[in-house]
């Protein structure tokens, strides 16, 4: 799912005492700083106008106004206001979490992984591209992230059994899912949310993201494949963490098989995404319709999986509960924007930035936007929280600089996904490395070349998006 499920960000490395930062504490600190800024920074505003069914900024309408500092009690009120304003997003997230809870209860995904493991046991060269594609598609279509950690104990032993090392098995999962998360073809938690804030049609611009998905996926597969083959040729070059080859035998000896029920569930899952894509493209479905579709799918797979009504409901509640922390983070993130808006200091920041860069080529402005998103993601490695915090600022800035909103969304999604592969503030990465027993320093050294390559791809992508007028607007 999204990177925001975990409320605690680990900054340590395996074998060392970890420092932990609670994400809520971090956001509350940012909220306090934002409140302080309303006393320090001058206030101003642009005129908002309605055009073609969306709200845009009149770039020539900026004016300075009297300061409107936000008091302490108003800052506290902003937390509730933020949760109310983000209510549609919060409940959408909880419904998706409930769906995953029921899907997990059917055991379909676990059996699918075990079955793939057995079939690939004698075809080691197919392991990396096939299994990475599974995770990449999950990250790109469903926003899978933390859910994939459960499969590390399956994939790592399989990689060892085939002559690879622990870092290969870990990368198949982490890099695989984040390659999909980066390009976010239909990820509701990043692109879907960011497009909603930008008032873009849900999942619009899918064609360009599909091309980027293929490019990023192939580059990632090639990088891991070359390394894995070197380890297979010379095992002493591998990094093995806390796993041993003996443990890999358990997976290969598993007798779990896909039943007819499992196959029907996978079929229903596929049909759901076909219907979703059709509804979004043909009828401009948004969060309410997509949430309803997932509720229907949840009921269907629960029945196919022969779960009782109580089991379906309890699994749904447990799945939603797993994302409750992330849902609350959305509200607190929104509270920061509420304070900035009440203090009327967002527009002056936009005005100053636009004034300073309006005389440089637009493609350099796009590059600056991309770099800004990267910096923010290091501080707040939560895909949804990141979108809630930055997109309300990036969208009007894009309007002022005559950069398409779709390009602004793309710069966010690339910075968000790539950072999750290396930043020590990325909860999924740090949890995965802890499971594998790989120190972050070793991982960072190994993954850095791929991260730089993907950042370059992202830079080229956002500049290209600007030149082609990536839209619809």
XYZ file of C-alpha atoms in Angstrom:
473
model
C 0.000 0.000 0.000
C 1.335 3.452 0.672
C 4.469 4.350 2.598
C 2.439 5.979 5.327
C 1.264 2.871 7.123
C 4.178 3.000 9.543
C 4.049 5.818 12.045
C 7.653 5.465 13.099
C 10.563 6.287 10.828
C 13.723 4.287 11.506
C 17.029 6.056 11.070
C 19.299 3.274 12.252
C 21.173 0.451 10.613
C 21.124 -3.231 11.356
C 23.146 -4.163 14.424
C 23.177 -0.629 15.805
C 20.941 1.205 18.207
C 18.229 2.861 16.151
C 17.044 6.417 16.443
C 13.370 6.777 15.748
C 11.322 9.774 14.797
C 7.559 9.610 15.191
C 5.999 10.962 12.004
C 3.215 12.677 13.961
C 5.793 14.495 16.077
C 7.596 15.555 12.895
C 4.379 16.861 11.338
C 3.364 18.675 14.513
C 6.763 20.352 14.573
C 6.248 21.436 10.964
C 2.770 22.668 11.950
C 4.276 24.751 14.766
C 6.902 26.173 12.402
C 4.213 26.996 9.849
C 2.284 28.817 12.575
C 5.400 30.758 13.558
C 5.909 31.746 9.925
C 2.501 33.456 9.924
C 3.998 35.938 12.417
C 7.226 36.421 10.469
C 6.382 36.326 6.769
C 4.328 39.017 5.009
C 0.838 38.100 3.875
C -0.455 38.274 0.332
C -2.808 36.583 -2.071
C -3.577 35.782 -5.676
C -7.048 35.888 -7.147
C -8.409 32.395 -7.841
C -10.599 31.988 -10.888
C -12.764 29.148 -12.183
C -11.760 27.954 -15.640
C -12.918 24.787 -17.389
C -14.277 23.378 -14.137
C -11.088 23.851 -12.102
C -9.643 26.531 -9.874
C -6.556 28.305 -11.202
C -4.363 31.196 -10.112
C -4.428 34.509 -11.965
C -0.657 35.037 -12.274
C -1.002 38.823 -12.595
C -3.291 39.365 -9.617
C -0.907 39.125 -6.657
C -1.222 41.784 -3.953
C 0.175 42.242 -0.444
C -2.371 42.310 2.376
C -2.399 42.863 6.135
C -0.722 40.103 8.155
C -2.996 37.463 9.661
C -0.980 35.526 12.262
C -2.487 32.251 13.474
C -2.870 31.851 17.258
C -2.100 28.751 19.312
C -5.728 27.670 19.678
C -6.349 28.260 15.964
C -3.356 26.009 15.265
C -4.992 23.263 17.345
C -8.300 23.804 15.538
C -6.486 23.385 12.220
C -5.825 19.716 13.004
C -9.542 18.922 13.106
C -10.211 21.191 10.134
C -7.500 19.422 8.166
C -9.004 16.019 8.917
C -12.450 17.229 7.852
C -11.127 18.751 4.631
C -9.227 15.538 3.823
C -12.136 13.308 4.849
C -12.790 11.946 1.360
C -9.154 10.898 1.015
C -8.975 9.435 4.524
C -12.025 7.223 4.057
C -10.906 6.178 0.596
C -7.627 5.012 2.126
C -9.430 3.063 4.873
C -11.641 1.292 2.331
C -8.627 0.236 0.265
C -6.953 -1.000 3.450
C -10.048 -3.037 4.271
C -9.960 -4.627 0.831
C -6.352 -5.714 1.321
C -7.275 -7.149 4.703
C -9.888 -9.426 3.110
C -7.598 -10.327 0.187
C -4.888 -11.286 2.670
C -7.385 -13.410 4.617
C -8.099 -15.547 1.537
C -4.409 -16.560 1.383
C -4.354 -16.040 -2.391
C -1.248 -13.892 -2.618
C 0.780 -16.139 -0.286
C -0.037 -19.222 -2.324
C 0.688 -17.386 -5.575
C 4.206 -16.484 -4.383
C 4.921 -20.032 -3.176
C 3.710 -21.471 -6.490
C 5.895 -19.076 -8.473
C 8.854 -20.040 -6.302
C 8.526 -23.726 -7.135
C 8.050 -23.131 -10.848
C 11.116 -20.892 -11.029
C 13.351 -23.182 -8.972
C 14.910 -24.665 -12.103
C 14.732 -21.469 -14.165
C 16.801 -19.096 -12.110
C 17.303 -16.605 -14.941
C 13.553 -15.941 -14.959
C 13.332 -15.266 -11.233
C 14.403 -11.646 -11.335
C 12.321 -10.336 -14.284
C 9.184 -12.381 -13.489
C 8.964 -11.794 -9.743
C 10.035 -8.148 -10.063
C 7.249 -7.627 -12.596
C 4.749 -8.992 -10.072
C 5.851 -6.490 -7.430
C 6.272 -3.623 -9.902
C 2.717 -4.054 -11.165
C 1.449 -4.195 -7.585
C 3.282 -0.981 -6.710
C 2.165 0.793 -9.860
C -1.497 -0.250 -9.888
C -2.324 -0.725 -6.210
C 0.264 1.294 -4.342
C 1.675 -1.826 -2.686
C 4.637 -1.092 -0.431
C 4.628 -2.315 3.168
C 2.541 -5.348 2.157
C 5.487 -6.700 0.188
C 7.638 -7.026 3.306
C 5.763 -10.224 4.152
C 7.226 -11.830 1.030
C 10.878 -11.151 1.810
C 11.126 -14.360 3.888
C 9.880 -16.199 0.784
C 11.897 -14.504 -1.945
C 15.240 -14.282 -0.117
C 15.499 -18.051 0.505
C 14.472 -18.666 -3.099
C 17.241 -16.361 -4.327
C 19.753 -18.190 -2.126
C 18.570 -21.566 -3.379
C 19.212 -20.437 -6.933
C 22.786 -19.353 -6.163
C 22.216 -15.648 -5.521
C 22.535 -13.693 -2.253
C 20.327 -11.961 0.286
C 20.704 -8.530 -1.255
C 19.423 -9.927 -4.568
C 16.307 -11.342 -2.916
C 15.746 -8.112 -1.014
C 16.182 -5.986 -4.145
C 13.743 -8.119 -6.134
C 11.047 -7.093 -3.659
C 12.058 -3.559 -2.624
C 13.368 -2.280 -5.967
C 10.625 -4.157 -7.811
C 7.758 -2.567 -5.927
C 9.368 0.878 -5.845
C 9.972 0.798 -9.600
C 6.216 0.496 -9.958
C 5.555 3.000 -7.202
C 7.782 5.549 -8.958
C 5.946 5.494 -12.273
C 2.559 5.024 -10.544
C 0.466 4.073 -13.556
C -2.703 3.853 -11.429
C -1.435 4.228 -7.867
C -4.358 5.726 -5.889
C -2.112 6.833 -3.009
C 0.333 8.976 -4.985
C -0.712 9.871 -8.524
C -4.414 9.430 -7.765
C -4.201 11.678 -4.710
C -1.913 14.242 -6.357
C -4.164 14.442 -9.410
C -7.158 14.937 -7.134
C -5.445 17.905 -5.474
C -4.470 19.226 -8.911
C -8.088 18.797 -10.113
C -6.894 16.556 -12.920
C -9.017 13.623 -14.167
C -8.185 10.574 -12.071
C -5.315 8.546 -13.609
C -5.148 10.820 -16.657
C -1.875 10.817 -18.621
C -1.622 7.054 -18.203
C 0.029 6.458 -21.600
C 3.189 8.408 -20.790
C 3.451 6.757 -17.365
C 3.150 3.319 -18.974
C 6.156 4.097 -21.170
C 8.097 5.271 -18.119
C 7.037 2.143 -16.226
C 8.584 -0.074 -18.895
C 11.811 1.967 -18.958
C 12.280 2.067 -15.170
C 11.343 -1.613 -14.812
C 13.815 -2.762 -17.481
C 16.650 -0.628 -16.085
C 16.014 -1.993 -12.588
C 15.873 -5.600 -13.776
C 19.108 -5.234 -15.735
C 20.905 -3.686 -12.747
C 19.892 -6.475 -10.351
C 20.363 -9.230 -12.943
C 23.963 -8.234 -13.679
C 24.790 -8.168 -10.001
C 23.065 -11.514 -9.321
C 24.978 -13.235 -12.104
C 28.276 -11.950 -10.674
C 27.357 -13.415 -7.289
C 26.322 -16.709 -8.847
C 29.696 -16.896 -10.559
C 31.588 -15.881 -7.413
C 29.505 -16.284 -4.202
C 32.193 -14.570 -2.114
C 31.120 -11.245 -3.665
C 27.634 -11.572 -2.225
C 26.020 -9.978 0.833
C 24.077 -12.541 2.844
C 22.742 -10.740 5.926
C 21.204 -13.120 8.440
C 19.999 -15.738 5.942
C 21.602 -19.076 5.073
C 21.087 -21.361 2.099
C 19.718 -24.088 4.363
C 16.665 -21.934 5.105
C 15.810 -21.783 1.406
C 14.874 -25.455 1.317
C 11.665 -24.808 3.270
C 10.225 -22.670 0.487
C 11.100 -25.079 -2.293
C 9.495 -27.938 -0.341
C 6.199 -26.059 0.149
C 3.213 -27.985 -1.210
C 0.866 -24.975 -1.384
C -1.020 -24.836 -4.683
C -3.376 -22.378 -6.330
C -6.877 -23.733 -5.933
C -9.795 -22.991 -8.220
C -10.977 -20.474 -5.628
C -7.621 -18.692 -5.663
C -7.730 -18.504 -9.449
C -11.251 -17.059 -9.378
C -10.108 -14.439 -6.864
C -7.190 -13.463 -9.097
C -9.611 -13.325 -12.034
C -11.971 -11.064 -10.094
C -9.031 -8.887 -9.155
C -8.046 -8.521 -12.816
C -11.621 -7.789 -13.906
C -11.848 -5.139 -11.191
C -8.939 -3.212 -12.692
C -10.350 -3.484 -16.189
C -13.659 -2.062 -14.965
C -11.831 0.601 -12.956
C -9.802 1.712 -15.980
C -12.921 1.799 -18.150
C -14.878 3.790 -15.562
C -12.106 6.320 -15.055
C -11.535 6.844 -18.763
C -15.143 6.671 -19.952
C -17.101 8.136 -17.028
C -14.428 10.124 -15.152
C -14.848 8.058 -11.990
C -13.221 9.510 -8.923
C -12.621 8.394 -5.334
C -16.266 7.692 -4.471
C -16.856 5.438 -7.470
C -13.488 3.692 -7.122
C -14.104 3.095 -3.411
C -17.511 1.606 -4.225
C -15.894 -0.683 -6.799
C -13.416 -1.954 -4.215
C -16.219 -2.577 -1.725
C -17.938 -4.737 -4.341
C -14.647 -6.552 -5.068
C -14.065 -7.092 -1.343
C -17.464 -8.762 -1.020
C -16.902 -10.894 -4.123
C -13.482 -12.215 -3.117
C -14.733 -12.853 0.404
C -17.533 -15.028 -0.971
C -15.239 -16.791 -3.440
C -12.720 -17.361 -0.641
C -15.516 -18.964 1.415
C -15.073 -16.526 4.256
C -17.957 -16.114 6.659
C -19.662 -12.750 6.942
C -17.982 -12.196 10.313
C -14.574 -13.137 8.874
C -15.015 -10.720 5.966
C -16.042 -7.877 8.262
C -13.292 -8.538 10.801
C -10.648 -8.845 8.071
C -11.883 -5.596 6.536
C -11.702 -3.843 9.909
C -8.194 -5.199 10.550
C -7.046 -4.069 7.112
C -8.472 -0.598 7.678
C -6.975 -0.442 11.160
C -3.531 -1.127 9.702
C -3.864 2.119 7.743
C -5.466 4.218 10.473
C -2.150 5.822 11.409
C -1.546 6.745 7.794
C -5.062 8.124 7.452
C -4.523 10.388 10.451
C -1.223 11.548 8.973
C -3.188 12.822 5.987
C -5.320 14.969 8.278
C -2.343 16.368 10.190
C -0.545 17.090 6.913
C -3.618 18.942 5.727
C -3.600 20.975 8.949
C -0.258 22.477 7.906
C -1.847 23.759 4.714
C -4.820 25.067 6.687
C -2.481 27.177 8.858
C -0.494 28.434 5.872
C -3.701 29.416 4.094
C -5.216 31.096 7.145
C -2.021 33.100 7.558
C -2.079 33.987 3.836
C 1.610 33.138 3.404
C 1.403 30.437 0.697
C 0.753 32.910 -2.105
C 3.665 35.202 -1.133
C 5.992 32.180 -1.231
C 4.667 31.294 -4.673
C 5.065 34.895 -5.770
C 8.685 35.106 -4.605
C 9.630 31.786 -6.215
C 7.902 32.636 -9.473
C 9.528 36.076 -9.561
C 12.976 34.582 -9.020
C 12.706 31.892 -11.697
C 10.343 33.377 -14.251
C 13.244 34.650 -16.371
C 14.988 31.283 -16.638
C 13.946 28.618 -19.163
C 10.841 26.714 -18.116
C 12.612 23.352 -18.336
C 15.007 24.542 -15.616
C 12.000 25.501 -13.507
C 10.697 21.961 -13.958
C 14.059 20.589 -12.839
C 13.908 22.834 -9.775
C 10.418 21.585 -8.948
C 11.664 17.998 -9.231
C 14.637 18.719 -6.947
C 12.390 20.423 -4.397
C 10.134 17.368 -4.249
C 13.174 15.148 -3.705
C 14.322 17.250 -0.754
C 10.869 17.253 0.829
C 10.593 13.475 0.456
C 13.768 12.944 2.445
C 12.172 14.845 5.324
C 8.687 13.367 4.945
C 9.000 9.900 3.377
C 5.265 9.334 3.264
C 3.794 9.235 -0.218
C 0.355 10.461 0.782
C 1.582 12.934 3.381
C 4.137 14.232 0.873
C 1.412 14.801 -1.716
C -0.892 16.502 0.785
C 1.862 18.845 1.916
C 3.445 19.842 -1.403
C 0.886 19.536 -4.195
C -1.339 22.404 -2.987
C 1.763 24.597 -3.362
C 3.169 23.025 -6.538
C -0.101 23.194 -8.480
C -0.561 27.000 -8.388
C 3.203 27.412 -8.901
C 2.937 25.293 -12.042
C 0.054 27.482 -13.218
C 2.089 30.647 -12.672
C 5.131 29.232 -14.503
C 2.949 27.862 -17.340
C 3.968 24.296 -16.546
C 1.204 21.725 -16.874
C -0.252 20.381 -13.661
C 0.308 16.852 -14.956
C 4.029 17.594 -15.137
C 3.943 18.812 -11.539
C 2.293 15.533 -10.508
C 4.913 13.538 -12.421
C 7.770 15.351 -10.677
C 6.193 14.456 -7.339
C 5.662 10.756 -8.125
C 9.224 10.219 -9.398
C 10.820 11.957 -6.414
C 8.567 10.012 -4.058
C 9.212 6.554 -5.486
C 12.955 6.760 -6.083
C 13.691 8.175 -2.643
C 12.022 5.140 -1.081
C 14.860 2.950 -2.373
C 17.657 4.719 -0.492
C 16.509 7.304 2.073
C 16.923 6.061 5.648
C 13.645 7.807 6.455
C 11.762 5.379 4.165
C 9.933 2.984 6.485
C 9.429 0.177 3.962
C 13.114 0.126 3.046
C 14.377 0.170 6.625
C 11.928 -2.518 7.707
C 12.958 -4.674 4.738
C 16.647 -4.291 5.513
C 15.949 -5.248 9.128
C 14.183 -8.420 7.959
C 17.096 -9.282 5.655
C 19.775 -8.339 8.179
C 21.489 -5.978 5.730
C 23.070 -2.776 7.146
C 21.726 0.382 5.510
C 25.276 1.537 4.689
C 25.940 -1.577 2.593
C 22.580 -1.281 0.873
C 23.076 2.428 0.125
C 26.477 1.776 -1.427
C 25.025 -1.020 -3.562
C 21.865 0.808 -4.686
C 23.321 4.310 -5.223
C 24.225 3.845 -8.935
C 20.691 2.640 -9.720
C 19.172 5.518 -7.747
C 21.242 8.037 -9.722
C 20.236 6.391 -12.999
C 16.556 6.520 -12.034
C 16.827 10.141 -10.922
C 18.316 10.963 -14.330
C 15.443 9.123 -16.022
C 13.037 11.129 -13.879
C 14.728 14.406 -14.781
C 14.548 13.593 -18.487
C 10.918 12.512 -18.029
C 9.730 15.743 -16.390
C 11.601 17.923 -18.906
C 10.135 15.876 -21.754
C 6.696 16.171 -20.156
C 7.069 19.954 -20.171
C 8.082 20.107 -23.816
C 5.219 17.861 -24.973
C 2.663 19.729 -22.868
C 1.875 16.604 -20.831
C -1.723 17.017 -19.827
C -4.657 17.259 -20.299
C -3.584 20.460 -18.564
